[in-house]
Structures are given as structure tokens and as C-alpha cells.
Coordinates of C-alpha atoms and ligand atoms in Angstrom, one line a residue:
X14 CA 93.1 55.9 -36.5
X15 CA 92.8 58.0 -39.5
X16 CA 95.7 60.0 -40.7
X17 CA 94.4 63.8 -41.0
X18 CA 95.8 66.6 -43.7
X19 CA 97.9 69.5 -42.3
X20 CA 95.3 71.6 -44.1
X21 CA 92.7 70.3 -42.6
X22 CA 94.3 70.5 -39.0
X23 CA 95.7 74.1 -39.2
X24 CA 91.6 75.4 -40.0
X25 CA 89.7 72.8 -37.3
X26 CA 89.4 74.2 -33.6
X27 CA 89.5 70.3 -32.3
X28 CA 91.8 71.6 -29.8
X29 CA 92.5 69.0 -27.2
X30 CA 91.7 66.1 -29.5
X31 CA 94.0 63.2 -30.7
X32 CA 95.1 63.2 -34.0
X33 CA 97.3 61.2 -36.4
X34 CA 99.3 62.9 -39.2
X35 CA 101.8 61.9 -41.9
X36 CA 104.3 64.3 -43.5
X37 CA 108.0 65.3 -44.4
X38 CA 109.8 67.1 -41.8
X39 CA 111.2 70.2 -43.0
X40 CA 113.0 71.5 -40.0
X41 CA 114.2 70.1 -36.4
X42 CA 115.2 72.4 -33.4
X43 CA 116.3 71.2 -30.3
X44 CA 116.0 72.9 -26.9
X45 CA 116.9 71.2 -23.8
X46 CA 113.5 69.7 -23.1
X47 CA 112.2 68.9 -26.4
X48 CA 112.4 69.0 -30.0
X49 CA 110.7 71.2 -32.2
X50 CA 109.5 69.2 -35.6
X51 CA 108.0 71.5 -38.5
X52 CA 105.9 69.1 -40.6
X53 CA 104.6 69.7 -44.0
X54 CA 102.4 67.3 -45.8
X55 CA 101.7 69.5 -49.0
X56 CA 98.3 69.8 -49.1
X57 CA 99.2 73.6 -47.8
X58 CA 102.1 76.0 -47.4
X59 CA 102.2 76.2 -43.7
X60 CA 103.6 73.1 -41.4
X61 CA 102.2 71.6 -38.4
X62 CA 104.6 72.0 -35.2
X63 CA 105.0 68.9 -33.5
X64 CA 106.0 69.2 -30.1
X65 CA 108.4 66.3 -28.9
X66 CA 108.8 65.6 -25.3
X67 CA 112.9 64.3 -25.0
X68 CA 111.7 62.4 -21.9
X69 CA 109.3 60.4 -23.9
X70 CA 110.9 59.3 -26.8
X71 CA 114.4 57.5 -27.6
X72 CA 117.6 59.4 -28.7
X73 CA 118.2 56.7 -31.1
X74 CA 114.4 57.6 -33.0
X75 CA 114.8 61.2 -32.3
X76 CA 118.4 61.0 -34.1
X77 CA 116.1 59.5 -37.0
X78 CA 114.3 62.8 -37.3
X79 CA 116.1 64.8 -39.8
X80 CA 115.0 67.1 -42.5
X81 CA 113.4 64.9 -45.3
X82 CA 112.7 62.0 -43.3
X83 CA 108.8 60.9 -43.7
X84 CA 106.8 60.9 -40.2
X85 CA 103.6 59.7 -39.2
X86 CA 102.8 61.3 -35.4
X87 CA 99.9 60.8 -33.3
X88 CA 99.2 63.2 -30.9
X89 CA 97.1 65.9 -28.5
X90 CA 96.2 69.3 -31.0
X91 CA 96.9 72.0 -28.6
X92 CA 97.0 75.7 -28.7
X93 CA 100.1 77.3 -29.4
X94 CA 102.1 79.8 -28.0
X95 CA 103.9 80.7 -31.0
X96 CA 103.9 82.2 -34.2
X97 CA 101.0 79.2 -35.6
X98 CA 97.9 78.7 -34.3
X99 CA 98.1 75.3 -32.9
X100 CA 101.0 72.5 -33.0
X101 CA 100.5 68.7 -32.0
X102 CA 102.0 67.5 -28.8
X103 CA 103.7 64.0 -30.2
X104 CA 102.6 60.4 -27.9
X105 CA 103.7 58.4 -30.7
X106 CA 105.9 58.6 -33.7
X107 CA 106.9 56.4 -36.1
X108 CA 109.9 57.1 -38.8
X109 CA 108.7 55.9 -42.0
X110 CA 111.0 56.9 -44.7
X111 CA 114.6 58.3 -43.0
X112 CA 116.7 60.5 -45.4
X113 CA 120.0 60.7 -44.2
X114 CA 121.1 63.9 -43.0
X115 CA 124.8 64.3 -44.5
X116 CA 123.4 63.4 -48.2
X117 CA 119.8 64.6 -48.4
X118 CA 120.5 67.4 -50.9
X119 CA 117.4 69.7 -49.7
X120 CA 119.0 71.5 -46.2
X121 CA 116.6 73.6 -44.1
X122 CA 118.5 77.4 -45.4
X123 CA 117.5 78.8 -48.8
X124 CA 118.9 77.4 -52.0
X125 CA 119.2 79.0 -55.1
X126 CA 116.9 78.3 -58.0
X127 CA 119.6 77.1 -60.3
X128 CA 120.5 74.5 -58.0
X129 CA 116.8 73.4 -57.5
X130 CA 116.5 73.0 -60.9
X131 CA 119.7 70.4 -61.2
X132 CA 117.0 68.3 -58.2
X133 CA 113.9 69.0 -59.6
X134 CA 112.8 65.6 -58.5
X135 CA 113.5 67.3 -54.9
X136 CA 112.0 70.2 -55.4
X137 CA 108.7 70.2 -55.0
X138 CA 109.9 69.4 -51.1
X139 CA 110.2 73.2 -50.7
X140 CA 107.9 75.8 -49.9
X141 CA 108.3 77.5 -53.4
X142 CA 108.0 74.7 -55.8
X143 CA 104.8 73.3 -53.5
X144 CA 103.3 76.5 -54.0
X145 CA 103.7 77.0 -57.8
X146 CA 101.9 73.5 -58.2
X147 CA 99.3 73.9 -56.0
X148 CA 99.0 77.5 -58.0
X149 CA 99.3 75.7 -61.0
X150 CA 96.5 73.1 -60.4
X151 CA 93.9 75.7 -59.3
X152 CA 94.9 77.8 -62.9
X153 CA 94.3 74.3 -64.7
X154 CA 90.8 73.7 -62.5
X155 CA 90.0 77.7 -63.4
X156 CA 90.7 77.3 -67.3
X157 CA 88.0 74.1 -67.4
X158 CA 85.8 76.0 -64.9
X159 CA 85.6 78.9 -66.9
X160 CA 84.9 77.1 -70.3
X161 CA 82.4 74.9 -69.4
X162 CA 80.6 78.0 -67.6
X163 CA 80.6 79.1 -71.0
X164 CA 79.1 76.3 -72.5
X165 CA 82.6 75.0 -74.3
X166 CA 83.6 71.6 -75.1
X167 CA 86.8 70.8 -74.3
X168 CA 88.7 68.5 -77.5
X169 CA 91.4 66.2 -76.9
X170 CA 94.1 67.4 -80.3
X171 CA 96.7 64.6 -81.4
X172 CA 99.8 65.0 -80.1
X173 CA 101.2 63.2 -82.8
X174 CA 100.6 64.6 -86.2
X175 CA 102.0 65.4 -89.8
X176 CA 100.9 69.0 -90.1
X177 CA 102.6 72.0 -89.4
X178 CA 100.3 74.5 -87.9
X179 CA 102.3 77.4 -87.5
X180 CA 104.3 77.0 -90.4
X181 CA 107.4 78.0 -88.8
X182 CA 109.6 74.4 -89.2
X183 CA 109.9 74.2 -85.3
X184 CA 109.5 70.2 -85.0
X185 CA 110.4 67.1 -83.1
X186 CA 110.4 64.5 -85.5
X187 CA 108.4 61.2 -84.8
X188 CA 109.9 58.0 -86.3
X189 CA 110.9 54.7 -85.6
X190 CA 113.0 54.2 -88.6
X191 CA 116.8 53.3 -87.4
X192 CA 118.3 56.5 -87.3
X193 CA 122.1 55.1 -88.0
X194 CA 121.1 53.7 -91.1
X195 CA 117.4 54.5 -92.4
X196 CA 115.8 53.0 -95.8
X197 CA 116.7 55.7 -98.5
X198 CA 114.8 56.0 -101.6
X199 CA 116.7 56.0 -105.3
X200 CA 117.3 60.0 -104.5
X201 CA 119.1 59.0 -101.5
X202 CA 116.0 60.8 -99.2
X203 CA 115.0 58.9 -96.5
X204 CA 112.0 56.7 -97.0
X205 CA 109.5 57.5 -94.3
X206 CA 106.9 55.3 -96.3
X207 CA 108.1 52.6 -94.7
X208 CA 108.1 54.6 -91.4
X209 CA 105.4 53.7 -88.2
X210 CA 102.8 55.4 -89.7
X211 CA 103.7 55.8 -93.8
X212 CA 104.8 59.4 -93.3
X213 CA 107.0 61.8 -91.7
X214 CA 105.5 63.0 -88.6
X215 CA 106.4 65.1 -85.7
X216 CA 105.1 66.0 -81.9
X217 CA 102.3 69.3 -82.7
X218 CA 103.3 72.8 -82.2
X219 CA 99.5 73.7 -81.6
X220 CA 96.3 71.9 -81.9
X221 CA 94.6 74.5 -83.3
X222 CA 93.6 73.4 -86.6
X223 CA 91.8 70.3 -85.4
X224 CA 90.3 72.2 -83.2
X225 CA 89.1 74.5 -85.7
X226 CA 87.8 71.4 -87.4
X227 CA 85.6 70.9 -83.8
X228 CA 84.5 74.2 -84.1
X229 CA 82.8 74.3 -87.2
X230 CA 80.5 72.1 -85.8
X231 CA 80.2 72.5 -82.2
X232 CA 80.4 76.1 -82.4
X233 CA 83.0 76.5 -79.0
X234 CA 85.1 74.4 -78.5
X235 CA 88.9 74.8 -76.2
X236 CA 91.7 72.2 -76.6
X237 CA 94.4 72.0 -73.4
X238 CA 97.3 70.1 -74.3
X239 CA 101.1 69.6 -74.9
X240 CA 102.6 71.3 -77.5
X241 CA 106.2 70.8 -78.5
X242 CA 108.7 73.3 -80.1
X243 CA 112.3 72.5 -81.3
X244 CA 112.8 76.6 -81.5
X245 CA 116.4 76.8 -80.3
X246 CA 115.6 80.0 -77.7
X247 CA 117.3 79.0 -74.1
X248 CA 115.1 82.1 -72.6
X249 CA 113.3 82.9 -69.8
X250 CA 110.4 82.6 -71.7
X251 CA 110.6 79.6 -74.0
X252 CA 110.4 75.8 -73.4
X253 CA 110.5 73.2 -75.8
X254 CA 107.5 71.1 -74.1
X255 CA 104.7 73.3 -72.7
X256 CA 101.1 73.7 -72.3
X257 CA 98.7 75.4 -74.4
X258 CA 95.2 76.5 -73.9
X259 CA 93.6 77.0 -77.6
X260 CA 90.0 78.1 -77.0
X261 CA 88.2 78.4 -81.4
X262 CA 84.8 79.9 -82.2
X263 CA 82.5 79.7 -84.6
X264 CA 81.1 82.7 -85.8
X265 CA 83.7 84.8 -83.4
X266 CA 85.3 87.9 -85.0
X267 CA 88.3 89.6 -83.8
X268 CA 86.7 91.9 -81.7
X269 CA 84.6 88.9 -80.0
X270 CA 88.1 87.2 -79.9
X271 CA 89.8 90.2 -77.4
X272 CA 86.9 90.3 -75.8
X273 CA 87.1 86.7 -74.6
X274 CA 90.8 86.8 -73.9
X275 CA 90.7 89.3 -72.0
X276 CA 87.8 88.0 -70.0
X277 CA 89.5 84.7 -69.9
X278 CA 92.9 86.2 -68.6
X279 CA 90.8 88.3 -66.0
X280 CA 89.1 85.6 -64.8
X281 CA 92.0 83.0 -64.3
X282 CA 93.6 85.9 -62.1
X283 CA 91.3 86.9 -60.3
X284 CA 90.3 83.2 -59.4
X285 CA 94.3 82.5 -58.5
X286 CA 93.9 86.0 -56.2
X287 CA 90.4 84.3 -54.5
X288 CA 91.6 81.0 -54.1
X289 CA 95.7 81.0 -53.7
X290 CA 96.0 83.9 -51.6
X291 CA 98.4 82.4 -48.9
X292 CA 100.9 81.0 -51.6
X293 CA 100.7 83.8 -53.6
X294 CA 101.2 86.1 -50.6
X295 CA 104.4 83.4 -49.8
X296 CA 105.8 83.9 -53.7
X297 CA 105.3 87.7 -53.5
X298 CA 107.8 88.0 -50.2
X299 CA 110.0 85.5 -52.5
X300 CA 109.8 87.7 -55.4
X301 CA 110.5 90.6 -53.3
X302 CA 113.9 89.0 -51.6
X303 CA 114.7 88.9 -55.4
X304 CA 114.1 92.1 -56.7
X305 CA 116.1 93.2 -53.8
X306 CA 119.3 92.4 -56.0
X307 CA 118.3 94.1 -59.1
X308 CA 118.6 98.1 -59.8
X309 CA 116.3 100.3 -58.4
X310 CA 115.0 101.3 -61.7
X311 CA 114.4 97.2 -62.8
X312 CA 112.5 96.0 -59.8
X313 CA 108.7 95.0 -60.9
X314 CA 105.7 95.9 -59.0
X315 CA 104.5 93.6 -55.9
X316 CA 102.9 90.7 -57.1
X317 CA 99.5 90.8 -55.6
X318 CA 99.6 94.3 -56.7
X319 CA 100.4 93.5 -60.1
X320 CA 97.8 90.5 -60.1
X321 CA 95.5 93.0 -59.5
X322 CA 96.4 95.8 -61.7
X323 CA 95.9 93.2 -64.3
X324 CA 92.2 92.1 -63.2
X325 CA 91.0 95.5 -62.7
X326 CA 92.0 97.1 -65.8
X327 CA 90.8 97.6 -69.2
X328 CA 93.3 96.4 -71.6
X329 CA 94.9 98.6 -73.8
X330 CA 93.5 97.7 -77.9
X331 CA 95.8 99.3 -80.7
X332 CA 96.9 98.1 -84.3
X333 CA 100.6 97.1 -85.0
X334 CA 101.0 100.5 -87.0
X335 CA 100.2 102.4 -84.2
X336 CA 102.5 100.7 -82.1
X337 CA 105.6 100.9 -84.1
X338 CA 104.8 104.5 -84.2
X339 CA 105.0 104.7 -80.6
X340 CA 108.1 102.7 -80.6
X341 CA 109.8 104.4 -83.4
X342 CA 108.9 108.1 -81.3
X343 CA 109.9 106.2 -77.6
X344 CA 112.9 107.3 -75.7
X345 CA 114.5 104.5 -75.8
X346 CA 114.2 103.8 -80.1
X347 CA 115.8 107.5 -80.5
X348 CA 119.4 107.0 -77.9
X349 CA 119.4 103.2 -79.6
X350 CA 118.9 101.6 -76.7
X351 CA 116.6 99.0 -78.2
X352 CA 118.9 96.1 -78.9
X353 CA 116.4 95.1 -82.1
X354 CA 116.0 98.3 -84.1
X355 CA 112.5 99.1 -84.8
X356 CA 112.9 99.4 -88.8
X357 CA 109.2 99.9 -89.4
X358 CA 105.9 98.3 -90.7
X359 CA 107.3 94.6 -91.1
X360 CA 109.3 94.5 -88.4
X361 CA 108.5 91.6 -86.1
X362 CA 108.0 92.8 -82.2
X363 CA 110.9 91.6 -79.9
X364 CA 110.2 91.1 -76.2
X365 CA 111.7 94.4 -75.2
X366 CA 109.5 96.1 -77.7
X367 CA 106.5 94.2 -76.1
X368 CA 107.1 95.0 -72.3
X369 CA 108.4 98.5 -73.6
X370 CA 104.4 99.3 -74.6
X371 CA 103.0 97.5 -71.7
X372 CA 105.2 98.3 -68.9
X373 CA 106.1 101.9 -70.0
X374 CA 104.4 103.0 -71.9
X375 CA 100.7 102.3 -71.0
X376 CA 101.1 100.8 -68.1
X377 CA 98.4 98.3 -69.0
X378 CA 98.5 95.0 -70.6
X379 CA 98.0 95.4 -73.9
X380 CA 96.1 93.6 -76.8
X381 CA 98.0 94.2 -80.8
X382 CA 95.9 93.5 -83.8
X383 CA 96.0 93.8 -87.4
X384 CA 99.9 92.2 -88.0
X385 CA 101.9 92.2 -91.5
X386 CA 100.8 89.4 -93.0
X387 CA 104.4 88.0 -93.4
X388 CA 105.3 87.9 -90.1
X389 CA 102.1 85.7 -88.9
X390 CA 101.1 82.4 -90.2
X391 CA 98.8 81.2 -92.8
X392 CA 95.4 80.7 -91.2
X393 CA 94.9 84.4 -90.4
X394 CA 91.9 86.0 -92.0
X395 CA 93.8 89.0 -94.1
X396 CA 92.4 92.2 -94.2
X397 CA 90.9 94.9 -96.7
X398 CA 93.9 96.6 -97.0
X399 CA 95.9 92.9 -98.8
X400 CA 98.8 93.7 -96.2
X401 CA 97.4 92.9 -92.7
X402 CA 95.9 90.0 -91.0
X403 CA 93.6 89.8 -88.1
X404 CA 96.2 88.7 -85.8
X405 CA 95.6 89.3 -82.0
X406 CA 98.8 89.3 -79.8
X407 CA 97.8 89.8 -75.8
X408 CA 101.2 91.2 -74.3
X409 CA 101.4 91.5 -70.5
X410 CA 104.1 93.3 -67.8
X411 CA 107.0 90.8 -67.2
X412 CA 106.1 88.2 -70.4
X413 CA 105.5 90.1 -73.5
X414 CA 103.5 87.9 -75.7
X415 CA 101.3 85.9 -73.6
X416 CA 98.3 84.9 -76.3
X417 CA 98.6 84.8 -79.4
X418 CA 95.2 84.5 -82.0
X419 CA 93.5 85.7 -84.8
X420 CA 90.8 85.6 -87.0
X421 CA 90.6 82.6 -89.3
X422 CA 90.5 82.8 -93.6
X423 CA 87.6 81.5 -94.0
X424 CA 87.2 82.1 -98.1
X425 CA 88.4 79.1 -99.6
X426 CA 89.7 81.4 -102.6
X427 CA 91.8 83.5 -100.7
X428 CA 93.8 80.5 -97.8
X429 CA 94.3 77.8 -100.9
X430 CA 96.0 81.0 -102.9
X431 CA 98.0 82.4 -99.5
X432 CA 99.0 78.6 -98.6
X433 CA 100.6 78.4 -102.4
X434 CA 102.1 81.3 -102.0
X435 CA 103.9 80.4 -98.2
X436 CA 104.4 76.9 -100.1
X437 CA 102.3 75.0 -97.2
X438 CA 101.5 71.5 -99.2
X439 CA 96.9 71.8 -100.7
X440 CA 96.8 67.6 -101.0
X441 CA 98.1 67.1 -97.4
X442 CA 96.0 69.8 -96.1
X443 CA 93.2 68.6 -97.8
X444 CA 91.1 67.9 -94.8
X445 CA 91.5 71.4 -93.2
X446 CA 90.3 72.9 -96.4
X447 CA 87.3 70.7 -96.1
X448 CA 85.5 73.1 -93.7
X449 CA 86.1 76.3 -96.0
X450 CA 84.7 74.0 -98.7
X451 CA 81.8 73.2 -96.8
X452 CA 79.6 75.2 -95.1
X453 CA 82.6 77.5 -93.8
X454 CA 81.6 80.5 -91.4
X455 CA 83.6 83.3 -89.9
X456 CA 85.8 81.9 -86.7
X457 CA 88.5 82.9 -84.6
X458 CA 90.5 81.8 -81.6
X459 CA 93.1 82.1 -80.0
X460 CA 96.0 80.4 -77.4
X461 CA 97.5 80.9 -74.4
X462 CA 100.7 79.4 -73.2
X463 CA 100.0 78.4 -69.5
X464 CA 103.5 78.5 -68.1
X465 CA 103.7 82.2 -69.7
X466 CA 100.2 82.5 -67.7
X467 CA 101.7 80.8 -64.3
X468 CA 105.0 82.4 -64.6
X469 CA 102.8 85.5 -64.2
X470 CA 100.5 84.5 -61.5
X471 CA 103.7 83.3 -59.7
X472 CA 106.0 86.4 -60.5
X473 CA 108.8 83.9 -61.1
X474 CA 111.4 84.9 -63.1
X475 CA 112.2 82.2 -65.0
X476 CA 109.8 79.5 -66.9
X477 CA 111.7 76.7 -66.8
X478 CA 110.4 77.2 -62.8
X479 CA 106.9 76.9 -63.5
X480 CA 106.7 73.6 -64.8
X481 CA 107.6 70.4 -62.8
X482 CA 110.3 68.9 -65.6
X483 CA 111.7 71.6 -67.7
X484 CA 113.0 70.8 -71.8
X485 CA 115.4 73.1 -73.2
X486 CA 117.8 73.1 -75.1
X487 CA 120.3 70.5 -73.8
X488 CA 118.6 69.8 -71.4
X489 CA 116.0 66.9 -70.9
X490 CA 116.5 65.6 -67.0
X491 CA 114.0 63.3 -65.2
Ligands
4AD514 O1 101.5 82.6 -80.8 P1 101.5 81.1 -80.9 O2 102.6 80.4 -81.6 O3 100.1 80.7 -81.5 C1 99.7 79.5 -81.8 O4 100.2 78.5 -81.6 C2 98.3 79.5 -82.3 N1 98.0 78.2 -83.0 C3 97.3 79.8 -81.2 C4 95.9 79.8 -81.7 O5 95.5 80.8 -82.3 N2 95.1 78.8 -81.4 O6 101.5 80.5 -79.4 C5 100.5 80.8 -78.5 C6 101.1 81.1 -77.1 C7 102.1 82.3 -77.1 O7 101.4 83.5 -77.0 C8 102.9 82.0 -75.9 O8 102.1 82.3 -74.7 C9 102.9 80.5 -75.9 O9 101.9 80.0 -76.7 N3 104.2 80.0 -76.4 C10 105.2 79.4 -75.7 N4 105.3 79.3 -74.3 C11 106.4 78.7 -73.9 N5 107.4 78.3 -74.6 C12 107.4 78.5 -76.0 N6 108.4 78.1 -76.7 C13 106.2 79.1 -76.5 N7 105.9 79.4 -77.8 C14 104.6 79.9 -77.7
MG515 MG1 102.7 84.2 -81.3

């Protein structure tokens, strides 16, 4: 016989016919007649009940049925009088993997998320970690689904590379070399020409500029990959290793640029809304339970409410000035309760200035443009007024900063002479220059960090929840 999904079953009205399943028992409850088996299979939130007759089957298997242990049960679909639809009255059932009961880490109460981290090879065993990855796969399916509708090509970026593209120093080396005692040169640096690949190379913070590359010839292209950060922020909101969405356009200004990301971000909600409802409506009564130990005055919004105040709403467009204004003049800037003063033009945003706008003070998510060109990073298009750049920051409740784009410099004149200035090496950027050498054309882009987007769809607190593996710093488990 054929084993069937729980998915499957739960939907089909075959009551009354003989099925086969194959899952993880999450709970046992015994009664004086028979024993109550929840099974869960993944493929959805909810669990099959399997009904097992004590009269039918051996103490010494039924002892074998404990939470964690791996079943395969064939049996009669009935209706059910309970709380589920239907449940499958068990003729046969075989233990395939047993997990014994007085070590299996995962017990059938609720355990908190720090612990689940420290067995995040367990975790996706419980309701909340198989939700966010099944959430988490239909955002992935939704960011190719919306591209392609578009008529994007999606562009695999090295992972591997020598470049900086941010600028900002925040790098995993890559090197073979012996690292106790590496060939120096007659300056005492280290050699790296006679490292793997000639050079000093590091894991990519961004694959932006290949794709820009891409898109000066395919017109729109989107890269989804692994990017890697060695910023030392233990925060809710950063990760070393994370993913990153980096959509590029050619012939895109800043105005087409919002426009798309704010499609984009509707879209991917909405989609999670049409398509995830049951776990979402499962991680909204988690969030709830969770918000029930914070301050009145900190609990967030429902999460399906929030999903959809975020789908349904014009975003909020305003430049940098303007916002520091409305910081500078906001309740909080005058009784100091900002811990990162806001000093004025120049000052780079914190996260509490970010949410302050958003979830305060429009109530909207919130799209910043037109930065200080000092605080953003090379490849921004600057502005008629020589101080600004055509920076795009998209800052949402909860996150703060969840994309972050810009128009690109697409005069040669004016990147080679900002790239001397921010000391970014011409020769070994040669090749980027290329396409402002050649037939360069206005282009802009932009990228989201998809565990910043799941962490929102979700309403998890934390990041290092959204992903399966988490690395931090000092940490790098699994
Ligand atoms: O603002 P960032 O640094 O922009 C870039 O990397 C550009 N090259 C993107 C582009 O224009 N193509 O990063 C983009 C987004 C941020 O808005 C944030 O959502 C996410 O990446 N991000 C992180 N997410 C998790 N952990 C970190 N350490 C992150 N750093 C950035
Ligand atoms: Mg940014």
C-alpha cells in the first residue's frame, strides 16, 4: 500500500477507507481502552489522530510509542468526534525509528525558544519551527514567482569573490594559506599570491555588482543568494550568514526603484496571507502568548492584522532631511529618550529611529530616500545638490531597515572620482567600471534581506529563529 501525507488525509472525505501513513508522533494519551496517538508528518501544521485499540495491540509495542518515535500506521479514516475532522483507527502499526522517552530532548509541553535554539537539529520537530519553514519556502517560491511574472532573469552571483561591495570591511576571509605560519613577503605582509586563487578573497557581502554587470545587458535581472557579514552585531536583527534578494534594472530610476519594492514587498505578503493562512494563524496565537509578557504599551499589533496593514497601505515616501526633522521635533528626541542622539543631517538612522517613524509616527511602513552621501556606499548615483545620494531605505514596523537600494553612478567621471576619494582600489575594479565605460545607462536596484522579510511574515522576535542554522557571533552549531 501507498503511504498517504497528513495533508492530504486531513482535506480527502475517503471516510471509511484504508489508509497507510508515516509520521513522528508528537503526543500519546492513554485512557483505559485506548491510546490516543497525534501524528505529524510535516507536510502541514495539524496532526492526524490515530486511534489505538489496547485490546489489539501489544504493551510491549504500545510502550514503543513515545513522543519522537517514527510510525508508519495503516488503518480505517473515520469521522471524528473531536476537536479534528477525522482520525485513523490503527489495524496495524509498525515502530520504525523509537526515540527514547527519558532522553529525547523535545517533550510534548512548550519549550522556550532559547532552548530550541541550543537543538536546532530538533527543532523543526515542533509546530513552530515546521511552520516558519514551510512559511519560508512559499516566500522563496513567491520571490521567483513574482520575478519571472515580470519577465526577470534570475543570476547566480559568486559567493566567493575579491571585491567589496559595500565598502564597509565586513568580511570572512577565504584562504587556504596555513594560518599558523603563512608565506610572508620581505615587508613581513602575508603573501596571498601564493594563496588558492592568487589573491586575497573573502565570502560576498552582496552580489549586487555582478548583478549590475547582468543588468546592463539583460535589462532585469534578480540574484537570490548567501551573503556573509563578519559585522560584530549579536542583535535581533543581524546574522552573519543570510539571504539576500538583489533585484537591478536597467534604465530604472529611483522612483521606478520604490515603486517595485513596494510592489515586491506587497506582493510576497499578500501571497504568504493567501497561501500560509493556517500557520500564520498558528504563529499569530504564538506571538500573542508572547506579547502577553511585555508592557502594555510594547505589545505589537496581531500578526495577520499587521500583515495586512502592510499589504493594503500606501507606503509612506519622504527624504532623510525630512525625517530627521521629524525626529529632532518627536517626543521622544526632546525628554532624551533616544538612546542614539539625533545630531542632524549626517547622522546615520539607528533602529529606534527607524521603527520610531514607522511605528509612531506614520503608522505606515516607510520608504527614505536621498541619504548623506557619507553614510551610504560608493555605487549610489549622487544628487544635484553634491551632498546626497539616491539611496532608498524601505523601513517596516518591528524591523526597521528591511531593503536597502539606490540608484546607481552611472557617469564614469563622477564613480572613478568618488571611489578615489572612499579609497576603493580603480585597477581591481576595473571590470565594474567597464559598463560605465561602455554603453552605460541609468539603473537602480535594490535588496532585501529575506530573514528580515520572514521574521516579519512570522512576527518572530528574534532572526536567528527564522533561519534553520543560525551564525552569530560565537556561535556556528550544526
Ligand atoms: O542595505 P544593504 O547592506 O544593501 C546591500 O547590500 C545592497 N548591495 C543591496 C542592493 O542595492 N542590491 O543590505 C540589504 C538588506 C538590508 O536592508 C537588510 O534587510 C539585509 O539586507 N541585511 C541583513 N539581514 C540580516 N543580517 C544582516 N547582518 C544584514 N545586513 C543587511
Ligand atoms: Mg542598508
Amino acid at each position: 500500500m501507498k503511504r498517504q501525507e497528513i495533508k492530504g488525509i486531513l482535506q480527502s472525505d475517503a471516510i471509511g477507507s484504508t489508509i497507510k501513513v508515516s509520521g513522528w508522533v508528537r503526543t500519546k494519551r492513554e485512557s483505559k481502552n485506548v491510546n490516543f496517538i497525534n501524528l505529524n508528518d510535516g507536510t502541514v501544521l495539524s496532526n492526524l489522530q490515530v486511534v489505538a485499540d489496547v485490546t489489539v495491540f501489544k504493551e510491549e509495542l504500545l510502550k514503543k510509542i513515545n513522543t519522537g518515535a517514527a510510525l508508519t500506521v495503516i488503518g480505517e479514516l473515520v469521522e471524528s468526534g473531536g476537536q479534528q475532522r477525522v482520525e485513523l483507527v490503527a489495524k496495524e502499526i509498525e515502530v520504525i525509528g523509537e526515540a527514547d522517552p527519558d532522553k529525547y530532548p523535545l517533550q510534548p509541553k512548550r519549550h522556550s525558544l532559547e532552548f530550541l535554539r541550543e537543538i536546532a537539529h530538533l527543532r523543526y520537530r515542533t509546530n513552530t519551527f515546521s511552520a516558519i519553514a514551510r512559511v519560508r519556502h512559499s516566500m522563496i517560491f513567491a520571490v521567483h514567482k513574482f520575478f519571472t511574472d515580470k519577465g526577470f532573469f534570475n543570476i547566480h552571483t559568486p559567493i566567493i569573490t575579491a571585491s567589496d561591495a559595500e565598502g564597509a570591511g565586513e568580511m570572512f576571509q577565504v584562504s587556504t594559506l596555513d594560518m599558523s605560519n603563512p608565506p610572508r613577503k620581505e615587508n613581513g605582509e602575508i603573501d596571498y599570491s601564493q594563496d588558492f586563487f592568487g589573491k586575497q578573497t573573502n565570502l560576498t557581502v552582496s552580489g549586487q555588482l555582478e548583478g549590475e554587470l547582468a543588468a546592463l545587458a539583460l535589462s532585469k535581472i534578480y540574484t537570490f543568494g548567501p551573503t556573509f557579514r563578519a559585522e560584530n552585531s549579536n542583535t535581533t536583527r543581524h546574522l552573519a550568514e543570510f539571504w539576500m534578494i538583489e533585484p537591478e534594472m536597467a534604465f530604472f530610476d529611483l522612483n521606478d526603484n520604490m515603486d517595485l519594492a513596494e510592489e515586491f514587498l506587497q506582493y510576497l505578503i499578500k501571497y504568504a496571507l493567501d497561501n500560509c493562512i493556517e500557520d500564520l494563524t498558528f504563529l499569530s496565537q504564538r506571538a500573542q502568548q508572547e506579547e502577553k509578557n511585555k508592557p502594555q504599551d510594547q505589545r505589537s499589533m496581531e500578526l495577520i492584522e499587521k500583515l495586512k496593514m502592510v499589504s493594503d497601505n500606501e507606503f509612506v515616501r519622504l527624504t532623510y532631511t525630512e525625517a530627521i526633522q521629524i525626529l529632532q521635533n518627536s517626543k521622544p528626541a526632546k525628554k532624551g529618550k533616544f538612546q542614539y542622539k539625533v545630531e542632524g543631517f549626517g547622522t546615520d538612522l539607528q533602529s529606534e529611529h527607524e521603527r520610531y517613524l514607522v511605528e509612531k509616527h506614520f503608522k505606515k511602513p516607510v520608504i527614505l530616500i536621498d541619504y548623506p552621501a557619507n553614510i551610504k556606499a560608493f555605487y549610489m548615483k549622487v544628487n544635484e545638490d553634491g551632498k546626497t545620494v539616491a539611496a532608498m531605505d524601505v523601513l517596516f514596523p518591528q524591523i526597521g531597515e528591511i531593503i536597502g537600494g539606490s540608484q546607481r553612478e552611472e557617469r564614469l567621471d563622477v564613480l572613478t572620482e568618488k571611489m578615489k576619494a572612499m579609497d576603493i582600489p580603480l585597477d581591481e575594479m576595473s571590470w565594474y567600471l567597464d559598463t560605465r565605460r561602455y554603453g552605460t545607462v541609468p539603473h537602480s536596484g535594490f535588496g532585501l534581506g529575506f530573514e528580515r522579510l520572514i521574521t516579519f511574515v512570522t512576527g518572530m522576535s528574534n532572526i536567528k529563529d527564522v533561519i534553520p542554522f543560525p551564525r552569530s557571533p560565537k556561535n556556528c552549531e550544526f
